């Protein structure tokens, strides 16, 4: 049987060549005479893998001098705590923009450590659009401003980087990192779980401006202190070696495809193909303001929720997986990360048209 098209939100589809390369190197990596899975994180071979991955990441995102890149464990959600613990720097207020479930979770976690000023919220319109930046009630004295560039569950994505003035800007790019070029110098900190556009679960990347490091709250667990991790080259604890290695292979793949700008072009074509199909039909619909639609996660509903079961069953038979919407929203969601091909999206669109013809 051939591999399915995987539209799951994460862990998600990987480039096939990355999996093949990992398979070819699984038993013995280079001249190490052992698997990456068996290597010491401090040994020469893994050091080479780690450095190579970081260099590629820095090149892909054109990271300027003055930023540390950390390869950590604990998932993006542990950063919901690490960020206030490290970035409050004696202040007691932080700005958060609430555009959906992931920003709401980040807000709830930050409230354990400081006063949160929700400077803009899209809750009233059920997170179907992003409030105009001119309406945000920002606090010039906030320790930082946190936002979620892409809401994986709701399917809402910022098309621009907000202006936080001199307040450090923090972005949770878990589901859209490497999907389009970004100006890293606009940010104090960027973080992302690896399991969507960077590889496999178990790794979280943090890109942090150096002047924000070294002022963690006293109670910060050492392993969450960016200074401790930066000084140890992200190896204060045993690093997530295999996930780090896979991320390096994914970075190599992105470079071979033409880099992040090429990814952006592909993602634009892929998402347009899917949204055009949804908009052209009376059977499918997507509730998001077209100006804020995500290029990565496309939620959609069918004319009747009673058809959801049939849709998923038949999609599975057609080799299309992972389409069930998030349990809190229902309906469907197609995650079309970097590694999803245009062919995969076209196969989904063709299936949707056929399903509509038969059941609509
Ligand atoms: C935008 C965003 N933030 C945070 C998370 C949580 O990531 P983790 O499960 O790695 O903690 C996710 C996971 O899907 C996400 O999409």
CSV table of C-alpha atoms and ligand atoms in Angstrom, one decimal:
chain,number,residue,atom,x,y,z
A,1,UNK,CA,0.0,0.0,0.0
A,2,UNK,CA,1.2,3.5,-0.7
A,3,UNK,CA,1.6,6.3,1.9
A,4,UNK,CA,-1.5,8.3,2.6
A,5,UNK,CA,-1.8,12.1,2.3
A,6,UNK,CA,-1.6,13.1,6.0
A,7,UNK,CA,-3.5,16.3,6.8
A,8,UNK,CA,-3.0,15.9,10.6
A,9,UNK,CA,-2.3,19.0,12.6
A,10,UNK,CA,0.8,17.6,14.4
A,11,UNK,CA,2.7,15.4,14.6
A,12,UNK,CA,2.4,15.9,10.9
A,13,UNK,CA,3.5,15.0,7.4
A,14,UNK,CA,7.3,14.9,6.8
A,15,UNK,CA,9.1,15.2,3.5
A,16,UNK,CA,9.4,11.6,2.2
A,17,UNK,CA,13.1,12.1,1.4
A,18,UNK,CA,13.7,13.1,5.0
A,19,UNK,CA,12.2,9.8,6.2
A,20,UNK,CA,14.1,7.8,3.6
A,21,UNK,CA,17.4,9.5,4.6
A,22,UNK,CA,16.7,8.8,8.3
A,23,UNK,CA,16.0,5.2,7.3
A,24,UNK,CA,19.2,4.9,5.4
A,25,UNK,CA,21.2,6.3,8.3
A,26,UNK,CA,19.3,4.7,11.1
A,27,UNK,CA,21.7,1.8,11.9
A,28,UNK,CA,24.9,3.7,11.4
A,29,UNK,CA,25.3,7.5,11.0
A,30,UNK,CA,28.3,8.5,8.9
A,31,UNK,CA,31.4,6.8,10.3
A,32,UNK,CA,30.1,6.7,13.8
A,33,UNK,CA,29.4,3.0,13.7
A,34,UNK,CA,26.3,3.6,15.7
A,35,UNK,CA,22.8,5.1,15.3
A,36,UNK,CA,22.1,8.7,16.1
A,37,UNK,CA,19.7,7.3,18.7
A,38,UNK,CA,22.6,5.7,20.6
A,39,UNK,CA,25.1,8.6,20.5
A,40,UNK,CA,26.2,10.8,23.4
A,41,UNK,CA,24.8,14.3,23.0
A,42,UNK,CA,28.2,15.5,24.0
A,43,UNK,CA,30.2,13.4,21.5
A,44,UNK,CA,31.9,14.7,18.3
A,45,UNK,CA,29.4,13.1,16.0
A,46,UNK,CA,26.3,14.6,17.6
A,47,UNK,CA,28.0,17.9,18.0
A,48,UNK,CA,28.5,17.9,14.2
A,49,UNK,CA,24.8,17.1,13.7
A,50,UNK,CA,23.7,19.8,16.2
A,51,UNK,CA,25.9,22.5,14.8
A,52,UNK,CA,24.9,21.7,11.2
A,53,UNK,CA,21.2,22.0,12.1
A,54,UNK,CA,21.6,25.3,13.9
A,55,UNK,CA,23.7,26.8,11.1
A,56,UNK,CA,21.0,25.8,8.6
A,57,UNK,CA,18.2,27.2,10.7
A,58,UNK,CA,20.1,30.5,11.1
A,59,UNK,CA,20.7,30.7,7.3
A,60,UNK,CA,17.0,29.8,6.5
A,61,UNK,CA,15.6,32.5,8.8
A,62,UNK,CA,18.5,35.0,8.2
A,63,UNK,CA,18.9,35.3,11.9
A,64,UNK,CA,21.0,38.4,12.7
A,65,UNK,CA,23.8,38.4,15.2
A,66,UNK,CA,22.7,38.9,18.8
A,67,UNK,CA,20.2,36.0,18.9
A,68,UNK,CA,20.6,32.6,20.6
A,69,UNK,CA,18.9,29.5,19.2
A,70,UNK,CA,18.0,27.0,21.8
A,71,UNK,CA,16.9,23.4,21.1
A,72,UNK,CA,14.8,22.4,24.1
A,73,UNK,CA,12.4,19.8,25.4
A,74,UNK,CA,9.0,20.3,26.9
A,75,UNK,CA,6.9,21.4,23.9
A,76,UNK,CA,5.6,24.8,23.0
A,77,UNK,CA,3.4,24.8,26.1
A,78,UNK,CA,6.3,24.7,28.5
A,79,UNK,CA,7.4,27.9,26.9
A,80,UNK,CA,4.0,29.4,28.0
A,81,UNK,CA,5.7,29.3,31.5
A,82,UNK,CA,9.3,29.8,30.5
A,83,UNK,CA,8.5,33.1,28.7
A,84,UNK,CA,7.1,35.0,31.7
A,85,UNK,CA,9.7,33.4,34.0
A,86,UNK,CA,12.5,34.7,31.8
A,87,UNK,CA,11.1,37.8,30.2
A,88,UNK,CA,9.3,39.6,33.0
A,89,UNK,CA,12.7,41.0,34.3
A,90,UNK,CA,11.3,42.5,37.4
A,91,UNK,CA,8.2,43.8,35.8
A,92,UNK,CA,4.8,42.4,36.6
A,93,UNK,CA,2.7,43.0,33.5
A,94,UNK,CA,2.7,41.5,30.0
A,95,UNK,CA,0.6,42.2,26.9
A,96,UNK,CA,-1.2,39.3,25.2
A,97,UNK,CA,-3.2,39.2,22.0
A,98,UNK,CA,-6.1,36.7,22.2
A,99,UNK,CA,-6.8,35.3,18.7
A,100,UNK,CA,-7.8,31.7,19.6
A,101,UNK,CA,-7.3,28.7,21.6
A,102,UNK,CA,-3.5,28.7,21.7
A,103,UNK,CA,-3.2,32.3,22.7
A,104,UNK,CA,-5.9,31.7,25.3
A,105,UNK,CA,-3.9,28.9,26.8
A,106,UNK,CA,-0.7,31.0,26.8
A,107,UNK,CA,-2.7,33.7,28.6
A,108,UNK,CA,-4.0,31.3,31.2
A,109,UNK,CA,-0.5,30.1,31.9
A,110,UNK,CA,1.1,33.6,32.1
A,111,UNK,CA,-1.5,34.6,34.7
A,112,UNK,CA,0.2,32.3,37.1
A,113,UNK,CA,3.2,34.6,37.0
A,114,UNK,CA,2.0,38.1,36.2
A,115,UNK,CA,-0.8,40.4,35.5
A,116,UNK,CA,-1.9,39.9,31.9
A,117,UNK,CA,-3.2,42.8,29.8
A,118,UNK,CA,-5.2,41.2,27.0
A,119,UNK,CA,-4.6,44.1,24.7
A,120,UNK,CA,-6.9,42.7,21.9
A,121,UNK,CA,-9.3,39.8,21.8
A,122,UNK,CA,-11.2,38.2,19.0
A,123,UNK,CA,-13.3,36.1,21.4
A,124,UNK,CA,-16.5,38.1,20.7
A,125,UNK,CA,-16.4,37.1,17.0
A,126,UNK,CA,-15.6,33.5,17.9
A,127,UNK,CA,-12.0,34.0,16.7
A,128,UNK,CA,-13.0,34.4,13.1
A,129,UNK,CA,-10.8,37.4,12.5
A,130,UNK,CA,-7.9,39.3,14.0
A,131,UNK,CA,-8.7,42.7,15.6
A,132,UNK,CA,-7.3,45.6,13.7
A,133,UNK,CA,-4.0,46.6,15.3
A,134,UNK,CA,-5.2,50.2,15.6
A,135,UNK,CA,-7.7,49.0,18.2
A,136,UNK,CA,-5.1,47.2,20.4
A,137,UNK,CA,-4.8,48.6,23.9
A,138,UNK,CA,-1.1,48.1,24.3
A,139,UNK,CA,0.8,48.9,27.5
A,140,UNK,CA,4.1,50.7,26.9
A,141,UNK,CA,5.3,49.4,30.2
A,142,UNK,CA,4.6,45.7,29.5
A,143,UNK,CA,7.5,43.4,29.9
A,144,UNK,CA,6.7,41.9,26.4
A,145,UNK,CA,3.9,41.5,23.9
A,146,UNK,CA,2.9,37.9,23.1
A,147,UNK,CA,0.9,36.8,20.1
A,148,UNK,CA,0.2,33.7,18.1
A,149,UNK,CA,1.0,34.3,14.4
A,150,UNK,CA,-1.0,31.2,13.4
A,151,UNK,CA,-3.8,29.7,15.4
A,152,UNK,CA,-3.6,26.0,14.5
A,153,UNK,CA,-7.1,25.1,15.7
A,154,UNK,CA,-9.1,28.1,14.5
A,155,UNK,CA,-7.2,28.6,11.2
A,156,UNK,CA,-6.5,32.3,11.7
A,157,UNK,CA,-3.1,33.7,10.6
A,158,UNK,CA,-1.5,37.1,10.9
A,159,UNK,CA,-0.4,38.4,7.5
A,160,UNK,CA,2.0,40.9,9.1
A,161,UNK,CA,4.2,41.3,12.1
A,162,UNK,CA,2.6,43.6,14.8
A,163,UNK,CA,4.4,46.7,15.9
A,164,UNK,CA,5.2,46.4,19.6
A,165,UNK,CA,7.4,49.6,19.7
A,166,UNK,CA,10.2,49.1,22.2
A,167,UNK,CA,8.4,46.3,24.0
A,168,UNK,CA,9.9,42.9,23.1
A,169,UNK,CA,7.6,41.0,20.7
A,170,UNK,CA,7.1,37.3,21.4
A,171,UNK,CA,5.6,35.0,18.7
A,172,UNK,CA,4.4,31.4,19.1
A,173,UNK,CA,5.3,30.1,15.6
A,174,UNK,CA,4.6,26.5,16.3
A,175,UNK,CA,2.4,26.0,13.3
A,176,UNK,CA,3.8,28.4,10.7
A,177,UNK,CA,7.6,28.7,11.2
A,178,UNK,CA,9.5,28.3,7.9
A,179,UNK,CA,6.2,28.7,6.0
A,180,UNK,CA,7.0,32.3,4.9
A,181,UNK,CA,9.9,34.7,5.4
A,182,UNK,CA,10.0,36.6,8.7
A,183,UNK,CA,12.1,39.5,10.0
A,184,UNK,CA,13.6,38.0,13.1
A,185,UNK,CA,14.9,41.3,14.1
A,186,UNK,CA,11.4,42.5,14.8
A,187,UNK,CA,11.1,39.9,17.6
A,188,UNK,CA,12.5,39.6,21.1
A,189,UNK,CA,11.7,35.9,21.1
A,190,UNK,CA,10.2,33.3,18.7
A,191,UNK,CA,9.4,29.8,19.7
A,192,UNK,CA,7.9,26.7,18.0
A,193,UNK,CA,7.3,23.1,18.7
A,194,UNK,CA,9.0,21.0,16.0
A,195,UNK,CA,6.2,18.6,15.1
A,196,UNK,CA,4.6,20.5,12.3
A,197,UNK,CA,7.1,22.4,10.1
A,198,UNK,CA,10.4,21.3,11.7
A,199,UNK,CA,10.2,17.6,12.1
A,200,UNK,CA,9.1,15.3,14.9
A,201,UNK,CA,7.7,15.8,18.4
A,202,UNK,CA,10.1,16.2,21.3
A,203,UNK,CA,11.9,19.3,20.3
A,204,UNK,CA,11.1,23.0,20.8
A,205,UNK,CA,13.1,25.7,19.2
A,206,UNK,CA,13.5,29.1,21.0
A,207,UNK,CA,15.1,32.0,19.2
A,208,UNK,CA,15.8,34.7,21.7
A,209,UNK,CA,17.5,38.1,21.7
A,210,UNK,CA,20.6,38.0,23.8
A,211,UNK,CA,19.8,41.0,25.9
A,212,UNK,CA,16.7,39.2,27.2
A,213,UNK,CA,18.7,36.4,28.6
A,214,UNK,CA,20.1,36.3,32.1
A,215,UNK,CA,17.3,38.0,34.1
A,216,UNK,CA,15.1,35.0,34.9
A,217,UNK,CA,12.9,35.1,38.1
A,218,UNK,CA,14.6,33.4,41.1
A,219,UNK,CA,12.1,30.6,41.2
A,220,UNK,CA,12.7,29.6,37.5
A,221,UNK,CA,13.5,25.9,37.2
A,222,UNK,CA,17.2,25.8,36.0
A,223,UNK,CA,16.2,23.8,32.9
A,224,UNK,CA,13.8,26.6,31.9
A,225,UNK,CA,16.3,29.3,32.4
A,226,UNK,CA,17.5,30.5,29.0
A,227,UNK,CA,20.8,31.6,30.4
A,228,UNK,CA,21.5,28.1,31.7
A,229,UNK,CA,20.5,26.5,28.4
A,230,UNK,CA,22.3,29.1,26.3
A,231,UNK,CA,25.6,28.6,28.2
A,232,UNK,CA,25.3,24.9,27.9
A,233,UNK,CA,24.6,24.9,24.2
A,234,UNK,CA,21.1,23.6,24.9
A,235,UNK,CA,22.6,20.6,26.6
A,236,UNK,CA,22.0,21.4,30.2
A,237,UNK,CA,19.9,18.3,30.2
A,238,UNK,CA,20.2,15.5,27.8
A,239,UNK,CA,19.2,17.0,24.5
A,240,UNK,CA,16.4,15.6,22.3
A,241,UNK,CA,19.0,14.2,20.0
A,242,UNK,CA,16.9,12.3,17.4
A,243,UNK,CA,14.4,15.1,17.0
A,244,UNK,CA,17.2,17.6,16.6
A,245,UNK,CA,18.8,15.4,14.0
A,246,UNK,CA,15.5,15.1,12.1
A,247,UNK,CA,15.1,18.9,12.2
A,248,UNK,CA,18.5,19.2,10.6
A,249,UNK,CA,17.3,17.0,7.8
A,250,UNK,CA,14.1,19.0,7.4
A,251,UNK,CA,16.2,22.2,7.2
A,252,UNK,CA,18.4,20.7,4.5
A,253,UNK,CA,15.2,19.8,2.6
A,254,UNK,CA,13.8,23.3,2.8
A,255,UNK,CA,17.1,24.7,1.5
A,256,UNK,CA,17.1,22.2,-1.4
A,257,UNK,CA,13.5,23.4,-2.2
A,258,UNK,CA,14.7,27.0,-2.5
A,259,UNK,CA,14.4,28.2,1.1
A,260,UNK,CA,11.6,29.8,3.0
A,261,UNK,CA,10.6,32.1,0.1
A,262,UNK,CA,10.0,29.1,-2.1
A,263,UNK,CA,8.0,27.5,0.8
A,264,UNK,CA,5.8,30.7,0.9
A,265,UNK,CA,5.1,30.5,-2.8
A,266,UNK,CA,4.1,26.9,-2.6
A,267,UNK,CA,2.0,27.5,0.5
A,268,UNK,CA,0.2,30.3,-1.2
A,269,UNK,CA,-0.7,28.1,-4.2
A,270,UNK,CA,-1.7,25.2,-2.0
A,271,UNK,CA,-4.0,27.2,0.4
A,272,UNK,CA,-5.5,29.2,-2.5
A,273,UNK,CA,-6.4,25.9,-4.3
A,274,UNK,CA,-8.2,24.7,-1.2
A,275,UNK,CA,-9.9,27.9,-0.2
A,276,UNK,CA,-11.1,28.5,-3.8
A,277,UNK,CA,-12.7,25.1,-3.8
A,278,UNK,CA,-14.4,25.7,-0.5
A,279,UNK,CA,-15.6,29.2,-1.5
A,280,UNK,CA,-16.9,27.9,-4.9
A,281,UNK,CA,-19.2,25.4,-3.2
A,282,UNK,CA,-22.4,25.8,-1.2
A,283,UNK,CA,-21.7,22.5,0.5
A,284,UNK,CA,-18.4,23.4,2.2
A,285,UNK,CA,-17.7,26.5,4.2
A,286,UNK,CA,-14.9,28.2,6.2
A,287,UNK,CA,-15.9,30.8,8.7
A,288,UNK,CA,-12.7,32.9,8.8
A,289,UNK,CA,-12.4,36.4,7.4
A,290,UNK,CA,-10.5,35.9,4.1
A,291,UNK,CA,-8.0,38.5,5.2
A,292,UNK,CA,-6.9,36.4,8.2
A,293,UNK,CA,-7.1,32.9,6.8
A,294,UNK,CA,-4.3,30.5,7.7
A,295,UNK,CA,-2.2,29.1,4.9
A,296,UNK,CA,-1.3,26.2,7.2
A,297,UNK,CA,-4.5,25.0,8.8
A,298,UNK,CA,-7.8,25.1,6.9
A,299,UNK,CA,-10.9,24.3,9.0
A,300,UNK,CA,-14.1,23.7,7.0
A,301,UNK,CA,-17.6,22.4,7.7
A,302,UNK,CA,-19.9,20.3,5.5
A,303,UNK,CA,-23.5,21.2,4.8
A,304,UNK,CA,-24.6,18.9,7.6
A,305,UNK,CA,-22.6,17.6,10.5
A,306,UNK,CA,-24.4,14.3,10.0
A,307,UNK,CA,-22.2,13.8,6.9
A,308,UNK,CA,-19.0,14.1,8.9
A,309,UNK,CA,-18.7,10.4,9.6
A,310,UNK,CA,-19.2,9.4,6.0
A,311,UNK,CA,-16.7,12.1,4.8
A,312,UNK,CA,-14.0,10.8,7.1
A,313,UNK,CA,-14.6,7.2,6.3
A,314,UNK,CA,-14.5,7.8,2.5
A,315,UNK,CA,-11.5,10.1,2.8
A,316,UNK,CA,-9.7,7.3,4.6
A,317,UNK,CA,-10.6,4.9,1.9
A,318,UNK,CA,-9.2,7.4,-0.7
A,319,UNK,CA,-5.9,7.7,1.2
A,320,UNK,CA,-6.6,11.0,2.9
A,321,UNK,CA,-5.9,11.0,6.6
A,322,UNK,CA,-6.0,13.3,9.6
A,323,UNK,CA,-9.0,15.5,8.4
A,324,UNK,CA,-11.1,15.4,11.5
A,325,UNK,CA,-11.5,18.8,13.0
A,326,UNK,CA,-10.3,19.6,16.5
A,327,UNK,CA,-12.6,18.1,19.1
A,328,UNK,CA,-13.5,21.6,20.3
A,329,UNK,CA,-14.6,22.9,16.9
A,330,UNK,CA,-15.9,19.8,15.0
A,331,UNK,CA,-16.1,19.7,11.2
A,332,UNK,CA,-12.9,19.1,9.3
A,333,UNK,CA,-9.5,20.6,9.3
A,334,UNK,CA,-6.8,20.2,6.6
A,335,UNK,CA,-3.4,21.0,7.8
A,336,UNK,CA,-1.2,21.7,4.8
A,337,UNK,CA,2.2,22.3,6.2
A,338,UNK,CA,5.4,22.8,4.1
A,339,UNK,CA,5.8,19.0,3.5
A,340,UNK,CA,2.2,18.6,2.1
A,341,UNK,CA,2.5,18.6,-1.7
A,342,UNK,CA,0.3,20.5,-4.1
A,343,UNK,CA,-0.7,17.0,-5.4
A,344,UNK,CA,-2.0,16.1,-1.9
A,345,UNK,CA,-4.1,19.3,-1.8
A,346,UNK,CA,-5.4,18.6,-5.3
A,347,UNK,CA,-6.3,15.0,-4.3
A,348,UNK,CA,-8.3,16.4,-1.3
A,349,UNK,CA,-10.1,19.0,-3.5
A,350,UNK,CA,-11.0,16.3,-6.1
A,351,UNK,CA,-12.3,14.0,-3.3
A,352,UNK,CA,-14.3,16.9,-1.8
A,353,UNK,CA,-15.9,17.7,-5.2
A,354,UNK,CA,-16.8,14.1,-5.7
A,355,UNK,CA,-18.3,13.7,-2.2
A,356,UNK,CA,-20.4,16.9,-2.7
A,357,UNK,CA,-21.7,15.5,-6.0
A,358,UNK,CA,-22.8,12.4,-4.4
A,359,UNK,CA,-24.1,13.7,-1.1
A,360,UNK,CA,-24.9,17.4,-1.7
B,1,LIG,C1,0.2,27.4,18.0
B,1,LIG,C2,0.5,26.3,19.0
B,1,LIG,N1,1.0,26.6,20.2
B,1,LIG,C3,1.3,25.6,21.1
B,1,LIG,C4,1.1,24.3,20.8
B,1,LIG,C5,1.4,23.3,21.8
B,1,LIG,O1,2.5,22.6,21.5
B,1,LIG,P1,3.0,21.4,22.4
B,1,LIG,O2,2.1,20.3,22.3
B,1,LIG,O3,4.4,21.1,21.8
B,1,LIG,O4,3.2,21.9,23.8
B,1,LIG,C6,0.5,23.9,19.6
B,1,LIG,C7,0.3,22.5,19.3
B,1,LIG,O5,-0.4,22.1,18.4
B,1,LIG,C8,0.2,25.0,18.6
B,1,LIG,O6,-0.3,24.7,17.5
